[in-house]
Coordinates of C-alpha atoms in Angstrom, one line a residue:
X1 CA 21.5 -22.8 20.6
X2 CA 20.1 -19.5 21.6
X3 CA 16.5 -19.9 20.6
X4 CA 14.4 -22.1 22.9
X5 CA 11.5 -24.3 21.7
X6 CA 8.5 -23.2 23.6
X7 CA 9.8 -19.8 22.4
X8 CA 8.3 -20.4 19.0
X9 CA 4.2 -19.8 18.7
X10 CA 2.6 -23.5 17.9
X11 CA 2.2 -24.5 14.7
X12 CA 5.3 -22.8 13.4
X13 CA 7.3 -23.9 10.1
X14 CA 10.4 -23.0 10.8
X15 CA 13.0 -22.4 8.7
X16 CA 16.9 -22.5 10.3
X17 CA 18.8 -20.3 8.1
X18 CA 22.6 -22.1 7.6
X19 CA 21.1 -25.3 6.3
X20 CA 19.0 -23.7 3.5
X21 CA 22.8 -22.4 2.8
X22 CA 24.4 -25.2 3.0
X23 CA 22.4 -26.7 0.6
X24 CA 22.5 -24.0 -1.7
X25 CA 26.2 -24.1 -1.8
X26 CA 26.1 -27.8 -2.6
X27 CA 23.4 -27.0 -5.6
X28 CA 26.0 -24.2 -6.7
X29 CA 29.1 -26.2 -7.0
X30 CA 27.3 -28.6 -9.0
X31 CA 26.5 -25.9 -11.4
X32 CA 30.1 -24.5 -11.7
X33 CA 31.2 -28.4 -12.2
X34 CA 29.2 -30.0 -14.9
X35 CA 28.4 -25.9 -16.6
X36 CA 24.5 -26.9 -15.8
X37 CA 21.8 -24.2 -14.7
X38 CA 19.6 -25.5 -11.9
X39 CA 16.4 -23.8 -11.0
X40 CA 14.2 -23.8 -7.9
X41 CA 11.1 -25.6 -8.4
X42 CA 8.7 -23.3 -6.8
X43 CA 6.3 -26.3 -6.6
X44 CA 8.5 -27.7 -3.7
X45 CA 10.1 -24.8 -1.8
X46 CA 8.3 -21.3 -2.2
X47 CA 9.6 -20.0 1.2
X48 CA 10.5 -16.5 -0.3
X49 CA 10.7 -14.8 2.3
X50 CA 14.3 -15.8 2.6
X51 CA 15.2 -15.8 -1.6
X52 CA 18.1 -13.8 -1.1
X53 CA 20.6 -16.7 -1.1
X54 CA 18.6 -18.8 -3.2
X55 CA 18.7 -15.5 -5.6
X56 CA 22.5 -15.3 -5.6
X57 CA 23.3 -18.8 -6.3
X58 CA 21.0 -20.3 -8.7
X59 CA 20.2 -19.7 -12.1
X60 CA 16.0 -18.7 -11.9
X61 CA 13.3 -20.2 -11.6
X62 CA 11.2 -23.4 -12.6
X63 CA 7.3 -22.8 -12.6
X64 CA 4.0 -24.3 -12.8
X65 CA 1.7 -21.6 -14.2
X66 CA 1.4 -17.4 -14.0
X67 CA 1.0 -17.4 -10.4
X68 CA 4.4 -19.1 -9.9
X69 CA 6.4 -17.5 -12.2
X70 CA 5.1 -14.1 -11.5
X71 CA 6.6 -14.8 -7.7
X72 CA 9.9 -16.0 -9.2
X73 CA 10.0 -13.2 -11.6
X74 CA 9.5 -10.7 -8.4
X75 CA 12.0 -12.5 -6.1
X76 CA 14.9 -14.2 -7.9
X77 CA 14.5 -12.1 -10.9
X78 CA 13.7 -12.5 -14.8
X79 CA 15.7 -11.9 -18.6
X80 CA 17.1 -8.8 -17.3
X81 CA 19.2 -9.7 -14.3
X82 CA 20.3 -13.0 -16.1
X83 CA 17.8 -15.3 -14.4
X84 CA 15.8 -18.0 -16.3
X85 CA 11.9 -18.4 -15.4
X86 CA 11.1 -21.6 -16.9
X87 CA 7.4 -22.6 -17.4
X88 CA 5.6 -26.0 -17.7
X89 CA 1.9 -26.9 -17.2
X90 CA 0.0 -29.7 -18.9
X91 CA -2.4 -26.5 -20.5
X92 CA -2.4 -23.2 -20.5
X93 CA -5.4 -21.1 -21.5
X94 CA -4.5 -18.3 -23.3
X95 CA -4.9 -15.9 -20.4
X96 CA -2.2 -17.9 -19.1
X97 CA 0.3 -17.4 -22.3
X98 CA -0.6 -13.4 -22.5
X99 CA 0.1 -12.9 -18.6
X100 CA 3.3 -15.1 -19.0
X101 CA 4.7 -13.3 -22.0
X102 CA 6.3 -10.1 -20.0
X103 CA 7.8 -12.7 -17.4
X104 CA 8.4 -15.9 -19.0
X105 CA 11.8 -16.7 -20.5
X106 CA 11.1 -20.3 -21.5
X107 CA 7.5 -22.0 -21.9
X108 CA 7.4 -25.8 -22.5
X109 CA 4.1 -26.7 -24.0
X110 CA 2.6 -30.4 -23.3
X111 CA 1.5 -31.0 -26.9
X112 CA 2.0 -30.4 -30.3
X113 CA -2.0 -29.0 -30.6
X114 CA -0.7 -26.3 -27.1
X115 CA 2.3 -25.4 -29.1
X116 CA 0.4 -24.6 -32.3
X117 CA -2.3 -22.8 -30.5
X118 CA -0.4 -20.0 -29.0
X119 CA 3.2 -20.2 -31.3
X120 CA 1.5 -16.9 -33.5
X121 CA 0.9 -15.2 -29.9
X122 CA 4.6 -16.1 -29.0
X123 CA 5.9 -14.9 -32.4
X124 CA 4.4 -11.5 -31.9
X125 CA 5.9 -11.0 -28.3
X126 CA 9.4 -12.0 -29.9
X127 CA 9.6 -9.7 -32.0
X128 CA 9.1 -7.3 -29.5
X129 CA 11.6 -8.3 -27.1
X130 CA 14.2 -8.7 -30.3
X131 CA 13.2 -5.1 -31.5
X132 CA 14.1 -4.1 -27.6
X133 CA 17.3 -5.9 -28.1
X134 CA 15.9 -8.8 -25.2
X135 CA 16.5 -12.2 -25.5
X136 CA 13.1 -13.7 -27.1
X137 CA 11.0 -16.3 -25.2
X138 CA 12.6 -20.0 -25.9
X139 CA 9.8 -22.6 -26.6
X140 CA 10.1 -26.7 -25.5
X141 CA 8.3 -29.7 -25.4
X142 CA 7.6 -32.3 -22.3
X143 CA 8.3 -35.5 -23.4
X144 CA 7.8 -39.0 -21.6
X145 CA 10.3 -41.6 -22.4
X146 CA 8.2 -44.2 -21.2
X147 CA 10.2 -44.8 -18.3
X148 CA 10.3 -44.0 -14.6
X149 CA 11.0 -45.5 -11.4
X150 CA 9.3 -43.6 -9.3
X151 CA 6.4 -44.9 -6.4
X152 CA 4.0 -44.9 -5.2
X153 CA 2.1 -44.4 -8.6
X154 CA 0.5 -41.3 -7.9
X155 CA 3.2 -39.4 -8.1
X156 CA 4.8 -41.5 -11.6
X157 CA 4.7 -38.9 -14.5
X158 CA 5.2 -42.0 -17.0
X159 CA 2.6 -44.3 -15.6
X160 CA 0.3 -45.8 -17.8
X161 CA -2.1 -42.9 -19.6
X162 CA -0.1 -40.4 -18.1
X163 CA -1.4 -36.9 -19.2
X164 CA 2.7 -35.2 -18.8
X165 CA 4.7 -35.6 -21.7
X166 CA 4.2 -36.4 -25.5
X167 CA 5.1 -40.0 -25.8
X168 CA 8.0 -41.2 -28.7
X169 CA 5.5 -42.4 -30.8
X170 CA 3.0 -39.2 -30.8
X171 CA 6.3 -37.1 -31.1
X172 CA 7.1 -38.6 -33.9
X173 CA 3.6 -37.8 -35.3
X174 CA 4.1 -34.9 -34.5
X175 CA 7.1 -33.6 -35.9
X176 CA 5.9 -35.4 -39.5
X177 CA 2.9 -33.0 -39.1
X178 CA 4.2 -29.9 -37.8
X179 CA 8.3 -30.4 -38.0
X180 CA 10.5 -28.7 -35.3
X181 CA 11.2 -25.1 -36.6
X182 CA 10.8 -22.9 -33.6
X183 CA 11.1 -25.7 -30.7
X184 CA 14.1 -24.7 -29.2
X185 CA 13.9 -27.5 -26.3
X186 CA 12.7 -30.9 -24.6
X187 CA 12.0 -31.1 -21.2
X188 CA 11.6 -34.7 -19.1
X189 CA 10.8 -34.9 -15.7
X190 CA 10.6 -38.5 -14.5
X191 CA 12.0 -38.3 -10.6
X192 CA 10.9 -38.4 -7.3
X193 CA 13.2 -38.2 -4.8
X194 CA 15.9 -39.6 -6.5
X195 CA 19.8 -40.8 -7.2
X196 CA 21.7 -40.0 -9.7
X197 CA 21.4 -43.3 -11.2
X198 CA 17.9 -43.3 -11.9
X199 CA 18.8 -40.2 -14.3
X200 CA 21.7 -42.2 -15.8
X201 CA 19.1 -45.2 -16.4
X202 CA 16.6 -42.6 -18.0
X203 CA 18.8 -41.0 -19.7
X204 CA 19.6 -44.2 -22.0
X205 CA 15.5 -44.4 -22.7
X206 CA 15.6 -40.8 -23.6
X207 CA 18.7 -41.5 -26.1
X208 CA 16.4 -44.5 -27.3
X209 CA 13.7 -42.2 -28.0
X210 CA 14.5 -38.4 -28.6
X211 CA 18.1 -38.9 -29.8
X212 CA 17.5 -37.9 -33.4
X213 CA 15.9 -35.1 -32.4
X214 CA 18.1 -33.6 -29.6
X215 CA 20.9 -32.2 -31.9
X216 CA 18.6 -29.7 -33.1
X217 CA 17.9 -28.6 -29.5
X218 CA 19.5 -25.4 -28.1
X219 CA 19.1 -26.6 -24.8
X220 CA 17.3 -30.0 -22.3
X221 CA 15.7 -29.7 -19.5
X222 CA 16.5 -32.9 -17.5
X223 CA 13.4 -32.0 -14.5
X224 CA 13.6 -32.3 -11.1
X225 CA 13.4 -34.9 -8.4
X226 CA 17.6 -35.1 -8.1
X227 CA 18.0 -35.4 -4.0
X228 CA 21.5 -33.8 -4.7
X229 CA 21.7 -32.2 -1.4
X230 CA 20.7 -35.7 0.0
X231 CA 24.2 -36.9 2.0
X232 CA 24.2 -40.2 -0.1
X233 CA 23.2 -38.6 -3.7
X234 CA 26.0 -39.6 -6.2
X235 CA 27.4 -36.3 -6.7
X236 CA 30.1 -36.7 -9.0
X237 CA 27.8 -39.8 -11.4
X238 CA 25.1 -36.2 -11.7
X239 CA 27.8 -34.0 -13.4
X240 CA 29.8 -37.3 -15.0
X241 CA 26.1 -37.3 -16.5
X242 CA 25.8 -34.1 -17.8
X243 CA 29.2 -33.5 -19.2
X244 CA 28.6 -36.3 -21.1
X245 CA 25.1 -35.5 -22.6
X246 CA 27.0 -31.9 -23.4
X247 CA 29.9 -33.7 -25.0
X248 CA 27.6 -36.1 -27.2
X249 CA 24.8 -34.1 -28.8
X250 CA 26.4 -30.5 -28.7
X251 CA 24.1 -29.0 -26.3
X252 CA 24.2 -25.8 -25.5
X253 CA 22.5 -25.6 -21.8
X254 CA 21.2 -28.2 -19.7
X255 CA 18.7 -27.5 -16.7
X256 CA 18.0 -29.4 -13.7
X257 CA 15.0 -28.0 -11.9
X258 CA 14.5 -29.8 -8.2
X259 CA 12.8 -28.4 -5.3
X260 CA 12.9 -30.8 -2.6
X261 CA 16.7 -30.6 -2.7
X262 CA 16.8 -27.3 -2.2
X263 CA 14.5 -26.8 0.9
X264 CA 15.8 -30.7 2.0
X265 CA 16.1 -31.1 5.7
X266 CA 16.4 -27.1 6.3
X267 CA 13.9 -26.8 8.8
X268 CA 10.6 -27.8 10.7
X269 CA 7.0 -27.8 11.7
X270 CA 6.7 -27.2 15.2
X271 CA 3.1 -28.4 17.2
X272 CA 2.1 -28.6 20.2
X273 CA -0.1 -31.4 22.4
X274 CA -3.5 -30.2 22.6
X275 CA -5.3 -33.2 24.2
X276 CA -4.7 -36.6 25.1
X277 CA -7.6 -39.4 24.7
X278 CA -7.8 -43.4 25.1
X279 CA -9.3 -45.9 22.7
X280 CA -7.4 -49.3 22.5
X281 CA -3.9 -46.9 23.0
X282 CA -3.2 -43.4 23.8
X283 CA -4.1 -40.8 21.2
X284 CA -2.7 -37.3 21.5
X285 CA -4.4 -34.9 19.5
X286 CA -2.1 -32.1 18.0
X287 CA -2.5 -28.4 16.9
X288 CA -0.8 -29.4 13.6
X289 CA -3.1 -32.1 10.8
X290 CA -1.6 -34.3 8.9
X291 CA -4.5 -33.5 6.1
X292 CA -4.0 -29.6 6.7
X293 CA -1.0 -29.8 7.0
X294 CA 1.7 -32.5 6.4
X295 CA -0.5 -33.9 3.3
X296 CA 2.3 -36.2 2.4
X297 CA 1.5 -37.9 5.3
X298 CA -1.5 -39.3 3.4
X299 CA -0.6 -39.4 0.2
X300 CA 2.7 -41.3 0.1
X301 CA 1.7 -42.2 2.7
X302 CA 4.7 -40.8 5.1
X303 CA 5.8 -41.0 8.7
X304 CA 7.5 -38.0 9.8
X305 CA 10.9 -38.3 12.0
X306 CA 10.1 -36.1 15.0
X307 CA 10.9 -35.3 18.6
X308 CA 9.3 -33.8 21.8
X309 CA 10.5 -31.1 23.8
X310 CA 8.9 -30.8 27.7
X311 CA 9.9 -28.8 30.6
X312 CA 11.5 -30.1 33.1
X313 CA 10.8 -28.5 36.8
X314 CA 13.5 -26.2 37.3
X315 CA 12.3 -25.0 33.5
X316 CA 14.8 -26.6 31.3
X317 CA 13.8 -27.7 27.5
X318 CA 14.2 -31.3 27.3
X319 CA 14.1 -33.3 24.5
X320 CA 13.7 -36.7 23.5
X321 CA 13.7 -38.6 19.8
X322 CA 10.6 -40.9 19.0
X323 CA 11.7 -44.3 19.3
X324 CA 9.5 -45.6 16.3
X325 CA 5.9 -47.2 16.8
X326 CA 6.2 -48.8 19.7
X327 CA 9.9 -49.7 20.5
X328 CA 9.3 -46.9 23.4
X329 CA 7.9 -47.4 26.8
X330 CA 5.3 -44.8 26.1
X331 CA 3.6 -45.3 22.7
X332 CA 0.8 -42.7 21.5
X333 CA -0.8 -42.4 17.8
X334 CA -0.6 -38.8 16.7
X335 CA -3.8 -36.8 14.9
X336 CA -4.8 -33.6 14.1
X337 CA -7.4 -31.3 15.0
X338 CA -9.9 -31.3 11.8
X339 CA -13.4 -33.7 12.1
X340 CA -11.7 -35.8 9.2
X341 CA -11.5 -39.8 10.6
X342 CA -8.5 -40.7 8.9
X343 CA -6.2 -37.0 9.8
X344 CA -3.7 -39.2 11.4
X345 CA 0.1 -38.3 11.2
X346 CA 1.0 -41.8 12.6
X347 CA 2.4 -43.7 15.7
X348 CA 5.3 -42.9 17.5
X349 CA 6.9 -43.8 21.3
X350 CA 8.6 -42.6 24.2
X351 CA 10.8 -43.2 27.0
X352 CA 9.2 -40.7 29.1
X353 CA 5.5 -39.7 28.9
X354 CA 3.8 -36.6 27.1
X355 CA 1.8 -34.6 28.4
X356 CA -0.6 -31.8 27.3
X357 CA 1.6 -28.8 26.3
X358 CA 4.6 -30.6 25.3
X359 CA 5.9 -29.3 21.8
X360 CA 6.5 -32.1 18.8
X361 CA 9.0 -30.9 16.2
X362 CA 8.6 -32.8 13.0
X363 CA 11.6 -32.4 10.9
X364 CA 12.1 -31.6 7.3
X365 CA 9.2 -29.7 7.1
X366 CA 10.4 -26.8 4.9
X367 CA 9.1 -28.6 1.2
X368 CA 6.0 -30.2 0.0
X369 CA 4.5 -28.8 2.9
X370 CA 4.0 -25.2 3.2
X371 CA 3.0 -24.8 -0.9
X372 CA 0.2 -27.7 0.3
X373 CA -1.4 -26.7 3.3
X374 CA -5.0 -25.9 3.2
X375 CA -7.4 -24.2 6.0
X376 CA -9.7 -27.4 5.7
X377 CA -12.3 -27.1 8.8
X378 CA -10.9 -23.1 8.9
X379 CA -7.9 -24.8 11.0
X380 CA -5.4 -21.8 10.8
X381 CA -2.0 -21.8 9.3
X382 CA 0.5 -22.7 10.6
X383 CA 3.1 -19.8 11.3
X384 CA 6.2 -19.0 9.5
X385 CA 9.4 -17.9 11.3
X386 CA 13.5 -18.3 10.6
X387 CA 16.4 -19.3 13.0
X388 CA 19.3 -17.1 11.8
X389 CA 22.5 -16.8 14.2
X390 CA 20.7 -18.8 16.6
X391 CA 17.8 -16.1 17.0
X392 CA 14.5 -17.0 16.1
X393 CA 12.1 -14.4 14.2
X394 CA 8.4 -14.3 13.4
X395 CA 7.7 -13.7 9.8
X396 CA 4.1 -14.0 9.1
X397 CA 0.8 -15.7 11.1
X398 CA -1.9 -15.8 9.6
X399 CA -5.7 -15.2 11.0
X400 CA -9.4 -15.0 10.1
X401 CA -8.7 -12.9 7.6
X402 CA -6.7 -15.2 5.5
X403 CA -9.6 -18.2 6.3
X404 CA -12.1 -15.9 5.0
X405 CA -10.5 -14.4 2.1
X406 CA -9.6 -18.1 0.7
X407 CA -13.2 -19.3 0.4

């Protein structure tokens, strides 16, 4: 390719251009095979810099609060050029509901009580959008069916006092209490990372639980968590899936709302080696933190799959893949920059040395990444730059400024 790697400032993420593509176009013909709408989860890929693809092929949006949706709503586009800007959060305060009601096409409300709360706001704003001849806002409820096989259990939404999702039995308290006029929806979101048969296996728990009530739904929002653009994901069992739902209980739309599939292996972090020390084992200490950075690192806990890139004499890039812990001649633990102990990014091993100035690409950087980092010890960003017809570009850096301005 074109591009070279000491080309690129360090710490870059970098996103290369024809993956994020190809991975769109895989998300795309899922949608025009089983008649589903998938929607980018902004809370795993919010690189929007480079929405315009992501704009033509998908359906909207799926969002966490105002600040999410209001990006959405400004780069894919909102009721007016046919895109969906879906809305979950475990509460909203009613700030929240009033700046969400110009941009919002569908909010799912965590409770019963949530749903009560603001329904006389909603009512009003429909109205409005009827009397304008717009489509009104669409309101659902989260439910949990009690059932997920997701790890580690930080990340399970049905773990055991879960806050996400009204449970069968307080649904059913619910809908004695209050009934279901005006819910147009259910939303579950129970993966992580996932195949196609964990929704096949959850789907039978939300039949078990919810499958009196889903007939009177317009539409269900299965969540997100589907690796579909993952090379083993079960393709044809996802839309097998939801053809089937459709064909059983009449539904009019179903949603699927990932995020890590769509920025799935579509570009990088790049760092570069800072410092090399000794204690029991070389350490090489990195422009890039795991806990700044690559929080995943720590909280899955996760080890990256990486390589290094040094120059050779006559100038030549060359690049070698780690070799795992210590299965390499050359083994060295990798850290970060900030004072924290444990900002560790793991252990890794060469054939060849490194040395001070050598770049380390970590792959599949482009999700769960950028919408975490943090400027913990006023460590600055990380860069953002594209590789598009083998040519890379500079985007944004980031400075003081943005430190400052944070705090």
């Amino acid at each position: 390719m074109a591009f070279k790697y000491f080309s690129i400032p360090s710490p870059s993420y970098v996103l290369e251009m024809d993956k994020l593509v190809s991975n769109l176009e895989i998300l795309d013909s899922v949608q025009k095979e089983s008649g589903a709408k998938i929607l980018l989860a902004l809370k795993g890929y919010a690189f929007w810099r480079r929405f315009q693809n992501v704009r033509e092929k998908l359906s909207g949006v799926a969002a966490s609060g105002i600040n999410e949706a209001r990006l959405g709503f400004e780069e894919i586009g909102g009721r007016e050029s046919g895109k969906e800007i879906c809305v979950f959060s475990p509460a909203y305060k009613m700030t929240d509901i009033k700046a969400l009601l110009p941009i919002a096409t569908h909010i799912i409300f965590n409770s019963f009580a949530q749903w009560q709360m603001f329904k006389p706001t909603i009512e009003v704003k429909n109205k409005q959008l009827k009397s304008l001849g717009l489509s009104p806002i669409s309101v659902g409820l989260r439910i949990n069916p009690l059932y997920s096989e997701v790890t580690p259990l930080i990340y399970n939404p049905c773990a055991p006092k879960s806050r996400l999702g009204i449970t069968p039995q307080e649904f059913c308290k619910g809908v004695k209490e209050y009934g279901l006029s005006g819910i147009d929806g259910l939303h579950f979101h129970t993966h992580c990372e996932q195949n196609a048969l964990a929704l096949q296996m959850t789907l039978e728990h939300i039949k078990h639980h919810f499958g009196e009530f889903i007939p009177q739904m317009q539409w269900i929002n299965f969540g997100g968590g589907h690796h579909i653009t993952r090379s083993d994901y079960d393709i044809p069992l996802l839309i097998s899936l939801i053809k089937s739902f459709k064909n059983t209980y009449g539904t009019a739309e179903i949603f699927l709302e990932p995020g890590e599939a769509v920025g799935w292996q579509c570009g990088f972090l790049l760092g570069e080696v800072i410092d090399i020390v000794y204690n029991e084992g070389n350490v090489a200490i990195l422009d890039v933190s795991a806990a700044a950075h690559m929080p995943d690192c720590l909280e899955m806990p996760y080890r990256p799959n990486l390589f290094k890139v040094s120059r050779a004499n006559d100038g030549q890039e060359v690049c070698e893949n780690d070799k795992g812990e210590n299965s390499g001649k050359y083994c060295y633990r990798f850290g970060g920059p900030t004072c924290l102990a444990g900002d560790i990014i793991g252990d890794f091993s060469f054939d060849t040395p490194l040395h001070v100035g050598d770049r380390i690409v970590f792959l599949d950087m482009l999700h769960y990444t950028i919408v975490k980092n943090t400027t913990f010890n006023g460590i600055a960003l990380p860069s953002l730059g594209v590789i598009e017809n083998n040519h890379f570009t500079l985007l944004k850096t980031f400075n003081y400024e943005d430190y400052k301005e944070r705090n």
